């Protein structure tokens, strides 16, 4: 609920193309995942773009057993 309110108040610009993609099968679920990741980063005081860039640069070689190291609150603690 809190993430949904944040998304509604955020400056997420959705074009008609993005909106149509959300209506397709799986598009809505993908959008919900993306918005949840972005809002979770914001709620933890982390710049979503910087955090996602950090995660995407490291996730391919990161061990699955240490995936918690890539969470936004861990990123915030390491960046401070």
PDB file of N, CA and C in Angstrom:
ATOM      1  N   UNK A   1       0.830  -1.188   0.000  1.00  0.00           N
ATOM      2  CA  UNK A   1       0.000   0.000   0.000  1.00  0.00           C
ATOM      3  C   UNK A   1       0.868   1.243   0.000  1.00  0.00           C
ATOM      4  N   UNK A   2       1.889   1.256   0.835  1.00  0.00           N
ATOM      5  CA  UNK A   2       2.747   2.429   0.929  1.00  0.00           C
ATOM      6  C   UNK A   2       3.469   2.681  -0.395  1.00  0.00           C
ATOM      7  N   UNK A   3       3.922   1.598  -1.053  1.00  0.00           N
ATOM      8  CA  UNK A   3       4.577   1.742  -2.349  1.00  0.00           C
ATOM      9  C   UNK A   3       3.604   2.276  -3.385  1.00  0.00           C
ATOM     10  N   UNK A   4       2.368   1.811  -3.339  1.00  0.00           N
ATOM     11  CA  UNK A   4       1.375   2.273  -4.303  1.00  0.00           C
ATOM     12  C   UNK A   4       1.150   3.771  -4.171  1.00  0.00           C
ATOM     13  N   UNK A   5       1.095   4.265  -2.947  1.00  0.00           N
ATOM     14  CA  UNK A   5       0.901   5.699  -2.720  1.00  0.00           C
ATOM     15  C   UNK A   5       2.104   6.458  -3.246  1.00  0.00           C
ATOM     16  N   UNK A   6       3.285   5.922  -3.008  1.00  0.00           N
ATOM     17  CA  UNK A   6       4.498   6.569  -3.500  1.00  0.00           C
ATOM     18  C   UNK A   6       4.536   6.629  -5.010  1.00  0.00           C
ATOM     19  N   UNK A   7       4.103   5.583  -5.658  1.00  0.00           N
ATOM     20  CA  UNK A   7       4.071   5.550  -7.114  1.00  0.00           C
ATOM     21  C   UNK A   7       3.086   6.576  -7.629  1.00  0.00           C
ATOM     22  N   UNK A   8       1.941   6.680  -6.988  1.00  0.00           N
ATOM     23  CA  UNK A   8       0.932   7.642  -7.419  1.00  0.00           C
ATOM     24  C   UNK A   8       1.441   9.068  -7.271  1.00  0.00           C
ATOM     25  N   UNK A   9       2.234   9.324  -6.243  1.00  0.00           N
ATOM     26  CA  UNK A   9       2.751  10.668  -5.998  1.00  0.00           C
ATOM     27  C   UNK A   9       4.038  10.948  -6.762  1.00  0.00           C
ATOM     28  N   UNK A  10       4.670   9.902  -7.282  1.00  0.00           N
ATOM     29  CA  UNK A  10       5.954  10.087  -7.953  1.00  0.00           C
ATOM     30  C   UNK A  10       5.763  10.687  -9.336  1.00  0.00           C
ATOM     31  N   UNK A  11       6.865  11.022  -9.927  1.00  0.00           N
ATOM     32  CA  UNK A  11       6.849  11.625 -11.250  1.00  0.00           C
ATOM     33  C   UNK A  11       7.091  10.574 -12.329  1.00  0.00           C
ATOM     34  N   UNK A  12       6.518   9.386 -12.176  1.00  0.00           N
ATOM     35  CA  UNK A  12       6.677   8.338 -13.173  1.00  0.00           C
ATOM     36  C   UNK A  12       5.812   8.688 -14.371  1.00  0.00           C
ATOM     37  N   UNK A  13       6.473   8.960 -15.473  1.00  0.00           N
ATOM     38  CA  UNK A  13       5.750   9.343 -16.687  1.00  0.00           C
ATOM     39  C   UNK A  13       5.497   8.095 -17.526  1.00  0.00           C
ATOM     40  N   UNK A  14       4.251   7.839 -17.794  1.00  0.00           N
ATOM     41  CA  UNK A  14       3.893   6.689 -18.610  1.00  0.00           C
ATOM     42  C   UNK A  14       3.323   7.182 -19.932  1.00  0.00           C
ATOM     43  N   UNK A  15       3.985   6.810 -20.997  1.00  0.00           N
ATOM     44  CA  UNK A  15       3.464   7.176 -22.305  1.00  0.00           C
ATOM     45  C   UNK A  15       2.371   6.193 -22.696  1.00  0.00           C
ATOM     46  N   UNK A  16       1.687   6.471 -23.772  1.00  0.00           N
ATOM     47  CA  UNK A  16       0.641   5.568 -24.256  1.00  0.00           C
ATOM     48  C   UNK A  16       1.227   4.200 -24.585  1.00  0.00           C
ATOM     49  N   UNK A  17       2.453   4.169 -25.095  1.00  0.00           N
ATOM     50  CA  UNK A  17       3.102   2.895 -25.418  1.00  0.00           C
ATOM     51  C   UNK A  17       3.327   2.074 -24.167  1.00  0.00           C
ATOM     52  N   UNK A  18       3.837   2.709 -23.108  1.00  0.00           N
ATOM     53  CA  UNK A  18       4.058   2.000 -21.853  1.00  0.00           C
ATOM     54  C   UNK A  18       2.732   1.501 -21.283  1.00  0.00           C
ATOM     55  N   UNK A  19       1.717   2.321 -21.362  1.00  0.00           N
ATOM     56  CA  UNK A  19       0.422   1.940 -20.824  1.00  0.00           C
ATOM     57  C   UNK A  19      -0.123   0.718 -21.555  1.00  0.00           C
ATOM     58  N   UNK A  20      -0.014   0.693 -22.864  1.00  0.00           N
ATOM     59  CA  UNK A  20      -0.499  -0.460 -23.630  1.00  0.00           C
ATOM     60  C   UNK A  20       0.305  -1.706 -23.290  1.00  0.00           C
ATOM     61  N   UNK A  21       1.616  -1.562 -23.084  1.00  0.00           N
ATOM     62  CA  UNK A  21       2.451  -2.704 -22.730  1.00  0.00           C
ATOM     63  C   UNK A  21       2.019  -3.276 -21.385  1.00  0.00           C
ATOM     64  N   UNK A  22       1.607  -2.398 -20.459  1.00  0.00           N
ATOM     65  CA  UNK A  22       1.161  -2.855 -19.149  1.00  0.00           C
ATOM     66  C   UNK A  22      -0.104  -3.691 -19.241  1.00  0.00           C
ATOM     67  N   UNK A  23      -0.910  -3.425 -20.252  1.00  0.00           N
ATOM     68  CA  UNK A  23      -2.173  -4.152 -20.402  1.00  0.00           C
ATOM     69  C   UNK A  23      -1.970  -5.528 -21.009  1.00  0.00           C
ATOM     70  N   UNK A  24      -0.858  -5.748 -21.664  1.00  0.00           N
ATOM     71  CA  UNK A  24      -0.596  -7.048 -22.253  1.00  0.00           C
ATOM     72  C   UNK A  24      -0.245  -8.046 -21.161  1.00  0.00           C
ATOM     73  N   UNK A  25      -0.377  -9.323 -21.519  1.00  0.00           N
ATOM     74  CA  UNK A  25      -0.093 -10.380 -20.544  1.00  0.00           C
ATOM     75  C   UNK A  25       1.337 -10.260 -20.025  1.00  0.00           C
ATOM     76  N   UNK A  26       1.491 -10.192 -18.742  1.00  0.00           N
ATOM     77  CA  UNK A  26       2.801 -10.094 -18.117  1.00  0.00           C
ATOM     78  C   UNK A  26       3.307  -8.673 -17.982  1.00  0.00           C
ATOM     79  N   UNK A  27       2.809  -7.771 -18.802  1.00  0.00           N
ATOM     80  CA  UNK A  27       3.273  -6.384 -18.747  1.00  0.00           C
ATOM     81  C   UNK A  27       2.946  -5.719 -17.434  1.00  0.00           C
ATOM     82  N   UNK A  28       1.739  -5.964 -16.951  1.00  0.00           N
ATOM     83  CA  UNK A  28       1.333  -5.385 -15.668  1.00  0.00           C
ATOM     84  C   UNK A  28       2.164  -5.915 -14.523  1.00  0.00           C
ATOM     85  N   UNK A  29       2.460  -7.211 -14.569  1.00  0.00           N
ATOM     86  CA  UNK A  29       3.270  -7.817 -13.508  1.00  0.00           C
ATOM     87  C   UNK A  29       4.693  -7.263 -13.553  1.00  0.00           C
ATOM     88  N   UNK A  30       5.240  -7.121 -14.746  1.00  0.00           N
ATOM     89  CA  UNK A  30       6.589  -6.565 -14.888  1.00  0.00           C
ATOM     90  C   UNK A  30       6.636  -5.127 -14.393  1.00  0.00           C
ATOM     91  N   UNK A  31       5.618  -4.353 -14.731  1.00  0.00           N
ATOM     92  CA  UNK A  31       5.566  -2.964 -14.285  1.00  0.00           C
ATOM     93  C   UNK A  31       5.467  -2.903 -12.766  1.00  0.00           C
ATOM     94  N   UNK A  32       4.664  -3.766 -12.183  1.00  0.00           N
ATOM     95  CA  UNK A  32       4.508  -3.785 -10.726  1.00  0.00           C
ATOM     96  C   UNK A  32       5.833  -4.112 -10.042  1.00  0.00           C
ATOM     97  N   UNK A  33       6.584  -5.037 -10.604  1.00  0.00           N
ATOM     98  CA  UNK A  33       7.891  -5.395 -10.041  1.00  0.00           C
ATOM     99  C   UNK A  33       8.838  -4.207 -10.126  1.00  0.00           C
ATOM    100  N   UNK A  34       8.874  -3.560 -11.298  1.00  0.00           N
ATOM    101  CA  UNK A  34       9.759  -2.409 -11.483  1.00  0.00           C
ATOM    102  C   UNK A  34       9.392  -1.280 -10.530  1.00  0.00           C
ATOM    103  N   UNK A  35       8.105  -0.954 -10.427  1.00  0.00           N
ATOM    104  CA  UNK A  35       7.668   0.115  -9.539  1.00  0.00           C
ATOM    105  C   UNK A  35       7.966  -0.223  -8.081  1.00  0.00           C
ATOM    106  N   UNK A  36       7.827  -1.484  -7.714  1.00  0.00           N
ATOM    107  CA  UNK A  36       8.122  -1.909  -6.340  1.00  0.00           C
ATOM    108  C   UNK A  36       9.601  -1.739  -6.027  1.00  0.00           C
ATOM    109  N   UNK A  37      10.468  -2.130  -6.959  1.00  0.00           N
ATOM    110  CA  UNK A  37      11.910  -1.961  -6.756  1.00  0.00           C
ATOM    111  C   UNK A  37      12.272  -0.484  -6.611  1.00  0.00           C
ATOM    112  N   UNK A  38      11.707   0.342  -7.470  1.00  0.00           N
ATOM    113  CA  UNK A  38      11.995   1.775  -7.432  1.00  0.00           C
ATOM    114  C   UNK A  38      11.521   2.392  -6.120  1.00  0.00           C
ATOM    115  N   UNK A  39      10.321   2.063  -5.730  1.00  0.00           N
ATOM    116  CA  UNK A  39       9.769   2.666  -4.507  1.00  0.00           C
ATOM    117  C   UNK A  39      10.457   2.117  -3.258  1.00  0.00           C
ATOM    118  N   UNK A  40      10.876   0.867  -3.263  1.00  0.00           N
ATOM    119  CA  UNK A  40      11.611   0.303  -2.128  1.00  0.00           C
ATOM    120  C   UNK A  40      12.935   1.034  -1.956  1.00  0.00           C
ATOM    121  N   UNK A  41      13.598   1.311  -3.061  1.00  0.00           N
ATOM    122  CA  UNK A  41      14.848   2.076  -2.982  1.00  0.00           C
ATOM    123  C   UNK A  41      14.583   3.456  -2.394  1.00  0.00           C
ATOM    124  N   UNK A  42      13.545   4.122  -2.879  1.00  0.00           N
ATOM    125  CA  UNK A  42      13.212   5.463  -2.361  1.00  0.00           C
ATOM    126  C   UNK A  42      12.899   5.437  -0.872  1.00  0.00           C
ATOM    127  N   UNK A  43      12.140   4.443  -0.441  1.00  0.00           N
ATOM    128  CA  UNK A  43      11.773   4.349   0.972  1.00  0.00           C
ATOM    129  C   UNK A  43      12.991   4.121   1.862  1.00  0.00           C
ATOM    130  N   UNK A  44      14.065   3.606   1.265  1.00  0.00           N
ATOM    131  CA  UNK A  44      15.295   3.376   2.014  1.00  0.00           C
ATOM    132  C   UNK A  44      16.304   4.500   1.818  1.00  0.00           C
ATOM    133  N   UNK A  45      15.851   5.610   1.239  1.00  0.00           N
ATOM    134  CA  UNK A  45      16.717   6.763   1.059  1.00  0.00           C
ATOM    135  C   UNK A  45      17.789   6.580   0.004  1.00  0.00           C
ATOM    136  N   UNK A  46      17.518   5.727  -0.972  1.00  0.00           N
ATOM    137  CA  UNK A  46      18.489   5.405  -2.016  1.00  0.00           C
ATOM    138  C   UNK A  46      17.988   5.939  -3.351  1.00  0.00           C
ATOM    139  N   UNK A  47      18.892   6.504  -4.140  1.00  0.00           N
ATOM    140  CA  UNK A  47      18.552   6.926  -5.494  1.00  0.00           C
ATOM    141  C   UNK A  47      18.289   5.665  -6.323  1.00  0.00           C
ATOM    142  N   UNK A  48      17.057   5.464  -6.806  1.00  0.00           N
ATOM    143  CA  UNK A  48      16.722   4.233  -7.523  1.00  0.00           C
ATOM    144  C   UNK A  48      17.615   3.977  -8.740  1.00  0.00           C
ATOM    145  N   UNK A  49      17.936   5.028  -9.490  1.00  0.00           N
ATOM    146  CA  UNK A  49      18.756   4.840 -10.691  1.00  0.00           C
ATOM    147  C   UNK A  49      20.160   4.367 -10.325  1.00  0.00           C
ATOM    148  N   UNK A  50      20.759   4.979  -9.321  1.00  0.00           N
ATOM    149  CA  UNK A  50      22.108   4.580  -8.893  1.00  0.00           C
ATOM    150  C   UNK A  50      22.108   3.150  -8.371  1.00  0.00           C
ATOM    151  N   UNK A  51      21.105   2.805  -7.582  1.00  0.00           N
ATOM    152  CA  UNK A  51      21.025   1.457  -7.017  1.00  0.00           C
ATOM    153  C   UNK A  51      20.818   0.409  -8.106  1.00  0.00           C
ATOM    154  N   UNK A  52      19.876   0.660  -9.023  1.00  0.00           N
ATOM    155  CA  UNK A  52      19.629  -0.302 -10.097  1.00  0.00           C
ATOM    156  C   UNK A  52      20.843  -0.450 -11.003  1.00  0.00           C
ATOM    157  N   UNK A  53      21.551   0.644 -11.262  1.00  0.00           N
ATOM    158  CA  UNK A  53      22.781   0.572 -12.051  1.00  0.00           C
ATOM    159  C   UNK A  53      23.806  -0.297 -11.342  1.00  0.00           C
ATOM    160  N   UNK A  54      23.936  -0.100 -10.042  1.00  0.00           N
ATOM    161  CA  UNK A  54      24.855  -0.893  -9.220  1.00  0.00           C
ATOM    162  C   UNK A  54      24.484  -2.382  -9.272  1.00  0.00           C
ATOM    163  N   UNK A  55      23.213  -2.683  -9.084  1.00  0.00           N
ATOM    164  CA  UNK A  55      22.749  -4.077  -9.061  1.00  0.00           C
ATOM    165  C   UNK A  55      22.930  -4.735 -10.427  1.00  0.00           C
ATOM    166  N   UNK A  56      22.511  -4.066 -11.479  1.00  0.00           N
ATOM    167  CA  UNK A  56      22.595  -4.659 -12.814  1.00  0.00           C
ATOM    168  C   UNK A  56      24.040  -4.885 -13.249  1.00  0.00           C
ATOM    169  N   UNK A  57      24.971  -4.071 -12.769  1.00  0.00           N
ATOM    170  CA  UNK A  57      26.383  -4.255 -13.101  1.00  0.00           C
ATOM    171  C   UNK A  57      26.989  -5.456 -12.383  1.00  0.00           C
ATOM    172  N   UNK A  58      26.389  -5.875 -11.269  1.00  0.00           N
ATOM    173  CA  UNK A  58      26.981  -6.930 -10.452  1.00  0.00           C
ATOM    174  C   UNK A  58      26.209  -8.249 -10.422  1.00  0.00           C
ATOM    175  N   UNK A  59      24.951  -8.247 -10.776  1.00  0.00           N
ATOM    176  CA  UNK A  59      24.102  -9.404 -10.512  1.00  0.00           C
ATOM    177  C   UNK A  59      24.501 -10.655 -11.303  1.00  0.00           C
ATOM    178  N   UNK A  60      25.026 -10.492 -12.500  1.00  0.00           N
ATOM    179  CA  UNK A  60      25.378 -11.655 -13.320  1.00  0.00           C
ATOM    180  C   UNK A  60      26.447 -12.521 -12.666  1.00  0.00           C
ATOM    181  N   UNK A  61      27.408 -11.908 -11.988  1.00  0.00           N
ATOM    182  CA  UNK A  61      28.501 -12.653 -11.360  1.00  0.00           C
ATOM    183  C   UNK A  61      28.330 -12.824  -9.859  1.00  0.00           C
ATOM    184  N   UNK A  62      27.185 -12.407  -9.341  1.00  0.00           N
ATOM    185  CA  UNK A  62      26.952 -12.445  -7.894  1.00  0.00           C
ATOM    186  C   UNK A  62      26.392 -13.807  -7.484  1.00  0.00           C
ATOM    187  N   UNK A  63      26.888 -14.349  -6.394  1.00  0.00           N
ATOM    188  CA  UNK A  63      26.392 -15.640  -5.911  1.00  0.00           C
ATOM    189  C   UNK A  63      24.971 -15.502  -5.382  1.00  0.00           C
ATOM    190  N   UNK A  64      24.123 -16.460  -5.724  1.00  0.00           N
ATOM    191  CA  UNK A  64      22.723 -16.426  -5.308  1.00  0.00           C
ATOM    192  C   UNK A  64      22.594 -16.497  -3.788  1.00  0.00           C
ATOM    193  N   UNK A  65      23.536 -17.134  -3.143  1.00  0.00           N
ATOM    194  CA  UNK A  65      23.473 -17.251  -1.685  1.00  0.00           C
ATOM    195  C   UNK A  65      23.799 -15.934  -0.989  1.00  0.00           C
ATOM    196  N   UNK A  66      24.307 -14.952  -1.752  1.00  0.00           N
ATOM    197  CA  UNK A  66      24.651 -13.647  -1.190  1.00  0.00           C
ATOM    198  C   UNK A  66      23.824 -12.533  -1.825  1.00  0.00           C
ATOM    199  N   UNK A  67      22.652 -12.879  -2.354  1.00  0.00           N
ATOM    200  CA  UNK A  67      21.809 -11.909  -3.048  1.00  0.00           C
ATOM    201  C   UNK A  67      21.354 -10.783  -2.131  1.00  0.00           C
ATOM    202  N   UNK A  68      21.268 -11.054  -0.839  1.00  0.00           N
ATOM    203  CA  UNK A  68      20.847 -10.018   0.113  1.00  0.00           C
ATOM    204  C   UNK A  68      21.811  -8.834   0.139  1.00  0.00           C
ATOM    205  N   UNK A  69      23.026  -9.015  -0.328  1.00  0.00           N
ATOM    206  CA  UNK A  69      23.997  -7.923  -0.377  1.00  0.00           C
ATOM    207  C   UNK A  69      23.611  -6.858  -1.401  1.00  0.00           C
ATOM    208  N   UNK A  70      22.710  -7.205  -2.317  1.00  0.00           N
ATOM    209  CA  UNK A  70      22.308  -6.274  -3.365  1.00  0.00           C
ATOM    210  C   UNK A  70      21.031  -5.506  -3.039  1.00  0.00           C
ATOM    211  N   UNK A  71      20.457  -5.727  -1.879  1.00  0.00           N
ATOM    212  CA  UNK A  71      19.214  -5.057  -1.503  1.00  0.00           C
ATOM    213  C   UNK A  71      19.460  -3.578  -1.221  1.00  0.00           C
ATOM    214  N   UNK A  72      18.460  -2.740  -1.409  1.00  0.00           N
ATOM    215  CA  UNK A  72      18.669  -1.297  -1.293  1.00  0.00           C
ATOM    216  C   UNK A  72      19.185  -0.837   0.058  1.00  0.00           C
ATOM    217  N   UNK A  73      18.731  -1.436   1.141  1.00  0.00           N
ATOM    218  CA  UNK A  73      19.199  -0.988   2.458  1.00  0.00           C
ATOM    219  C   UNK A  73      20.665  -1.354   2.684  1.00  0.00           C
ATOM    220  N   UNK A  74      21.127  -2.428   2.065  1.00  0.00           N
ATOM    221  CA  UNK A  74      22.539  -2.774   2.157  1.00  0.00           C
ATOM    222  C   UNK A  74      23.367  -1.803   1.308  1.00  0.00           C
ATOM    223  N   UNK A  75      22.827  -1.447   0.151  1.00  0.00           N
ATOM    224  CA  UNK A  75      23.487  -0.464  -0.721  1.00  0.00           C
ATOM    225  C   UNK A  75      23.618   0.872   0.012  1.00  0.00           C
ATOM    226  N   UNK A  76      22.573   1.293   0.688  1.00  0.00           N
ATOM    227  CA  UNK A  76      22.577   2.557   1.423  1.00  0.00           C
ATOM    228  C   UNK A  76      23.635   2.532   2.533  1.00  0.00           C
ATOM    229  N   UNK A  77      23.737   1.419   3.232  1.00  0.00           N
ATOM    230  CA  UNK A  77      24.706   1.299   4.323  1.00  0.00           C
ATOM    231  C   UNK A  77      26.137   1.344   3.781  1.00  0.00           C
ATOM    232  N   UNK A  78      26.370   0.704   2.641  1.00  0.00           N
ATOM    233  CA  UNK A  78      27.706   0.680   2.047  1.00  0.00           C
ATOM    234  C   UNK A  78      28.069   2.010   1.402  1.00  0.00           C
ATOM    235  N   UNK A  79      27.076   2.736   0.897  1.00  0.00           N
ATOM    236  CA  UNK A  79      27.327   4.017   0.237  1.00  0.00           C
ATOM    237  C   UNK A  79      27.588   5.135   1.244  1.00  0.00           C
ATOM    238  N   UNK A  80      27.126   4.934   2.473  1.00  0.00           N
ATOM    239  CA  UNK A  80      27.279   5.990   3.501  1.00  0.00           C
ATOM    240  C   UNK A  80      28.686   6.068   4.053  1.00  0.00           C
TER     241      UNK A  80
END
